[in-house]
CSV table of N, CA and C in Angstrom, one decimal:
chain,number,residue,atom,x,y,z
A,1,MET,N,-8.6,268.1,5.4
A,1,MET,CA,-9.4,269.0,5.8
A,1,MET,C,-9.4,270.0,4.8
A,2,ALA,N,-10.3,269.8,3.8
A,2,ALA,CA,-10.4,271.4,2.9
A,2,ALA,C,-9.8,272.7,3.2
A,3,THR,N,-9.3,273.5,2.7
A,3,THR,CA,-8.8,274.8,3.0
A,3,THR,C,-9.2,275.9,1.7
A,4,GLY,N,-10.2,276.8,1.9
A,4,GLY,CA,-10.1,278.0,0.7
A,4,GLY,C,-9.2,278.8,0.5
A,5,GLU,N,-9.4,279.4,-0.7
A,5,GLU,CA,-8.3,280.0,-1.4
A,5,GLU,C,-7.0,280.7,-0.3
A,6,THR,N,-7.7,281.2,0.7
A,6,THR,CA,-7.0,281.9,1.1
A,6,THR,C,-5.5,281.4,2.3
A,7,GLY,N,-5.6,279.7,2.1
A,7,GLY,CA,-4.9,278.7,2.8
A,7,GLY,C,-5.6,278.2,4.0
A,8,PHE,N,-7.0,279.2,5.2
A,8,PHE,CA,-7.5,278.6,5.7
A,8,PHE,C,-8.3,277.8,5.7
A,9,SER,N,-8.8,276.9,6.7
A,9,SER,CA,-10.1,275.9,6.8
A,9,SER,C,-11.1,276.3,6.5
A,10,ASP,N,-11.4,275.7,5.9
A,10,ASP,CA,-13.3,276.9,5.1
A,10,ASP,C,-14.0,276.8,6.5
A,11,ILE,N,-13.6,275.6,7.3
A,11,ILE,CA,-14.9,275.7,8.7
A,11,ILE,C,-14.1,277.0,9.6
A,12,VAL,N,-12.7,277.9,9.3
A,12,VAL,CA,-12.6,279.3,10.1
A,12,VAL,C,-13.3,279.5,9.1
A,13,HIS,N,-13.0,279.8,7.8
A,13,HIS,CA,-13.9,281.2,7.5
A,13,HIS,C,-15.2,280.7,7.5
A,14,ASP,N,-15.8,280.0,7.4
A,14,ASP,CA,-17.2,280.0,8.1
A,14,ASP,C,-17.7,280.3,9.9
A,15,LEU,N,-16.6,279.8,10.2
A,15,LEU,CA,-16.8,280.4,11.8
A,15,LEU,C,-16.8,282.3,11.5
A,16,ILE,N,-15.9,282.6,11.4
A,16,ILE,CA,-15.5,284.1,11.0
A,16,ILE,C,-16.6,284.8,9.8
A,17,THR,N,-17.3,284.1,9.6
A,17,THR,CA,-18.3,284.7,8.1
A,17,THR,C,-19.4,284.8,9.1
A,18,VAL,N,-19.6,284.0,10.6
A,18,VAL,CA,-21.2,284.5,11.2
A,18,VAL,C,-20.6,285.4,11.9
A,19,GLN,N,-19.5,285.2,13.4
A,19,GLN,CA,-19.1,286.1,13.9
A,19,GLN,C,-19.2,287.2,13.4
A,20,TYR,N,-18.8,287.9,11.9
A,20,TYR,CA,-19.1,289.3,11.5
A,20,TYR,C,-20.3,289.3,11.0
A,21,HIS,N,-21.2,288.8,10.5
A,21,HIS,CA,-22.4,289.1,10.8
A,21,HIS,C,-23.4,289.2,11.8
A,22,ALA,N,-22.9,288.5,13.0
A,22,ALA,CA,-23.8,288.7,14.1
A,22,ALA,C,-22.8,289.9,14.6
A,23,LEU,N,-22.1,290.5,14.7
A,23,LEU,CA,-21.1,291.6,15.3
A,23,LEU,C,-21.8,293.0,14.7
A,24,LYS,N,-22.0,292.4,12.9
A,24,LYS,CA,-22.3,293.9,12.4
A,24,LYS,C,-24.2,293.9,12.6
A,25,ALA,N,-24.5,293.2,13.0
A,25,ALA,CA,-25.8,293.0,13.4
A,25,ALA,C,-26.1,293.9,14.6
A,26,GLY,N,-25.4,293.6,15.2
A,26,GLY,CA,-25.8,294.1,16.4
A,26,GLY,C,-25.4,296.1,16.5
A,27,HIS,N,-25.0,296.4,15.7
A,27,HIS,CA,-24.7,297.9,15.0
A,27,HIS,C,-26.4,298.4,14.9
A,28,ASP,N,-26.9,297.5,14.4
A,28,ASP,CA,-28.3,297.5,13.7
A,28,ASP,C,-29.9,298.0,15.3
A,29,TYR,N,-29.3,296.6,15.7
A,29,TYR,CA,-30.3,296.3,16.9
A,29,TYR,C,-31.1,298.0,17.6
A,30,ASP,N,-30.0,298.9,18.2
A,30,ASP,CA,-30.5,299.4,18.9
A,30,ASP,C,-31.7,300.5,18.4
A,31,GLN,N,-31.4,300.7,16.9
A,31,GLN,CA,-31.7,301.5,16.1
A,31,GLN,C,-33.0,300.9,16.1
A,32,PHE,N,-33.6,299.9,16.2
A,32,PHE,CA,-34.5,298.9,15.6
A,32,PHE,C,-35.3,299.1,17.1
A,33,ILE,N,-34.5,298.7,17.6
A,33,ILE,CA,-35.2,298.6,19.4
A,33,ILE,C,-35.5,300.2,19.5
A,34,ARG,N,-34.9,301.4,19.2
A,34,ARG,CA,-35.5,303.1,19.6
A,34,ARG,C,-37.1,303.1,18.6
A,35,ASP,N,-36.4,302.2,17.1
A,35,ASP,CA,-37.8,302.7,16.2
A,35,ASP,C,-39.6,302.0,17.4
A,36,ALA,N,-39.1,300.9,17.3
A,36,ALA,CA,-40.3,300.3,17.7
A,36,ALA,C,-40.6,300.6,18.9
A,37,GLU,N,-39.8,301.2,20.3
A,37,GLU,CA,-40.1,301.7,21.2
A,37,GLU,C,-41.1,302.9,20.8
A,38,ASN,N,-40.5,304.3,20.0
A,38,ASN,CA,-40.7,305.2,19.4
A,38,ASN,C,-41.6,304.9,19.0
A,39,ALA,N,-42.7,304.0,18.2
A,39,ALA,CA,-44.4,303.4,17.1
A,39,ALA,C,-45.1,303.2,18.9
A,40,ASP,N,-44.4,303.2,20.0
A,40,ASP,CA,-45.3,302.6,21.0
A,40,ASP,C,-45.2,300.9,20.9
A,41,GLU,N,-44.1,300.0,20.6
A,41,GLU,CA,-45.0,298.5,20.4
A,41,GLU,C,-43.8,297.6,21.0
A,42,ARG,N,-44.0,298.2,22.4
A,42,ARG,CA,-43.1,297.0,23.1
A,42,ARG,C,-42.8,295.5,23.1
A,43,GLU,N,-43.7,295.0,22.9
A,43,GLU,CA,-43.2,293.2,22.2
A,43,GLU,C,-42.7,293.7,20.8
A,44,ILE,N,-42.6,294.4,20.0
A,44,ILE,CA,-41.3,294.3,19.1
A,44,ILE,C,-40.3,294.3,19.5
A,45,ALA,N,-40.0,295.9,19.7
A,45,ALA,CA,-39.3,296.2,21.1
A,45,ALA,C,-38.0,295.0,21.5
A,46,GLU,N,-39.5,294.6,22.8
A,46,GLU,CA,-38.7,293.1,23.3
A,46,GLU,C,-37.9,292.1,22.1
A,47,PHE,N,-38.5,291.7,20.7
A,47,PHE,CA,-38.3,291.0,20.2
A,47,PHE,C,-37.2,291.4,19.9
A,48,PHE,N,-36.6,292.9,19.1
A,48,PHE,CA,-35.9,293.3,18.9
A,48,PHE,C,-34.0,293.4,19.9
A,49,ARG,N,-34.9,292.8,21.1
A,49,ARG,CA,-33.6,292.9,22.4
A,49,ARG,C,-33.2,291.1,22.2
A,50,THR,N,-34.3,290.2,22.1
A,50,THR,CA,-34.0,289.0,21.9
A,50,THR,C,-33.3,288.9,21.0
A,51,VAL,N,-33.1,288.5,19.8
A,51,VAL,CA,-32.8,288.6,19.1
A,51,VAL,C,-31.0,289.1,18.5
A,52,MET,N,-31.2,290.6,19.4
A,52,MET,CA,-29.5,290.9,19.5
A,52,MET,C,-28.5,290.5,20.7
A,53,LYS,N,-29.3,289.7,21.1
A,53,LYS,CA,-28.6,289.0,22.3
A,53,LYS,C,-28.3,287.5,21.8
A,54,GLU,N,-29.0,287.1,20.9
A,54,GLU,CA,-29.1,285.9,20.0
A,54,GLU,C,-28.2,286.0,19.2
A,55,ASP,N,-27.3,287.0,18.6
A,55,ASP,CA,-26.6,287.3,17.9
A,55,ASP,C,-25.3,287.8,18.9
A,56,ALA,N,-25.1,288.2,20.0
A,56,ALA,CA,-24.1,288.5,20.7
A,56,ALA,C,-23.7,287.4,21.0
A,57,ASP,N,-25.1,286.2,21.5
A,57,ASP,CA,-24.5,284.8,22.2
A,57,ASP,C,-23.9,283.9,20.8
A,58,ARG,N,-24.2,283.9,19.5
A,58,ARG,CA,-23.6,283.8,18.4
A,58,ARG,C,-21.9,284.3,18.7
A,59,ALA,N,-22.0,284.9,18.1
A,59,ALA,CA,-20.6,286.1,17.6
A,59,ALA,C,-19.5,285.1,19.0
A,60,ARG,N,-20.0,285.1,20.2
A,60,ARG,CA,-19.4,284.7,21.9
A,60,ARG,C,-19.2,283.1,21.1
A,61,ALA,N,-19.7,282.8,20.7
A,61,ALA,CA,-19.9,281.0,20.7
A,61,ALA,C,-18.5,281.0,19.2
A,62,CYS,N,-18.6,281.5,18.2
A,62,CYS,CA,-18.2,281.4,17.4
A,62,CYS,C,-16.5,281.4,17.4
A,63,HIS,N,-16.2,282.6,18.6
A,63,HIS,CA,-15.2,283.3,19.0
A,63,HIS,C,-14.5,282.1,19.9
A,64,ARG,N,-15.3,281.6,20.6
A,64,ARG,CA,-14.9,280.1,21.3
A,64,ARG,C,-14.1,279.1,20.5
A,65,TYR,N,-15.0,278.8,19.6
A,65,TYR,CA,-14.7,277.7,18.6
A,65,TYR,C,-12.9,278.5,17.7
A,66,LEU,N,-13.2,279.8,17.3
A,66,LEU,CA,-12.2,279.8,17.0
A,66,LEU,C,-11.0,279.3,17.7
A,67,ALA,N,-11.3,280.1,18.5
A,67,ALA,CA,-10.1,280.3,19.7
A,67,ALA,C,-9.4,278.9,20.0
A,68,HIS,N,-10.7,277.7,19.8
A,68,HIS,CA,-10.1,276.2,20.0
A,68,HIS,C,-9.6,275.7,18.8
A,69,LEU,N,-9.8,276.2,17.4
A,69,LEU,CA,-9.6,276.2,16.8
A,69,LEU,C,-7.6,276.3,16.1
A,70,SER,N,-7.2,277.3,16.8
A,70,SER,CA,-6.2,278.6,16.6
A,70,SER,C,-5.4,277.2,16.7
A,71,GLY,N,-4.0,277.6,15.5
A,71,GLY,CA,-3.4,276.6,16.6
A,71,GLY,C,-3.0,275.1,15.8
A,72,THR,N,-4.3,274.7,15.4
A,72,THR,CA,-4.7,273.3,15.4
A,72,THR,C,-4.6,273.1,13.6
A,73,PRO,N,-4.1,271.4,13.1
A,73,PRO,CA,-4.2,271.7,12.1
A,73,PRO,C,-5.5,271.8,11.2
A,74,ALA,N,-6.2,271.9,11.8
A,74,ALA,CA,-8.0,271.6,11.5
A,74,ALA,C,-7.9,273.6,11.3
A,75,ALA,N,-6.9,274.3,11.7
A,75,ALA,CA,-7.0,276.3,11.1
A,75,ALA,C,-7.1,276.2,10.0
A,76,GLY,N,-6.0,275.4,9.4
A,76,GLY,CA,-5.4,275.6,8.0
A,76,GLY,C,-3.9,276.8,8.5
A,77,SER,N,-3.7,276.9,7.5
A,77,SER,CA,-2.4,278.0,7.9
A,77,SER,C,-2.1,278.8,6.4
A,78,ALA,N,-1.9,279.8,6.5
A,78,ALA,CA,-2.0,280.8,5.2
A,78,ALA,C,-0.6,280.9,5.1
A,79,VAL,N,0.6,280.5,6.1
A,79,VAL,CA,1.6,279.6,4.8
A,79,VAL,C,1.8,278.8,3.6
A,80,THR,N,1.6,278.9,2.4
A,80,THR,CA,1.9,278.0,1.4
A,80,THR,C,3.8,277.8,0.6
């Protein structure tokens, strides 16, 4: 299994990256929803709600996969 410079596997890094971006975006969606509602654009507000849910689901999936890999050789090790 390939490992990056950190000693952790590339797949762990990839999952953490996807999870981070999904969670970070979640902070912005509430504002996007408010903006759309303030503009009386209900369909667009609903679109942002859908995107927010998809990112939340994506972050949860990453968490499950990271838990699955934790402590396995596939996760790599920070100890060098």
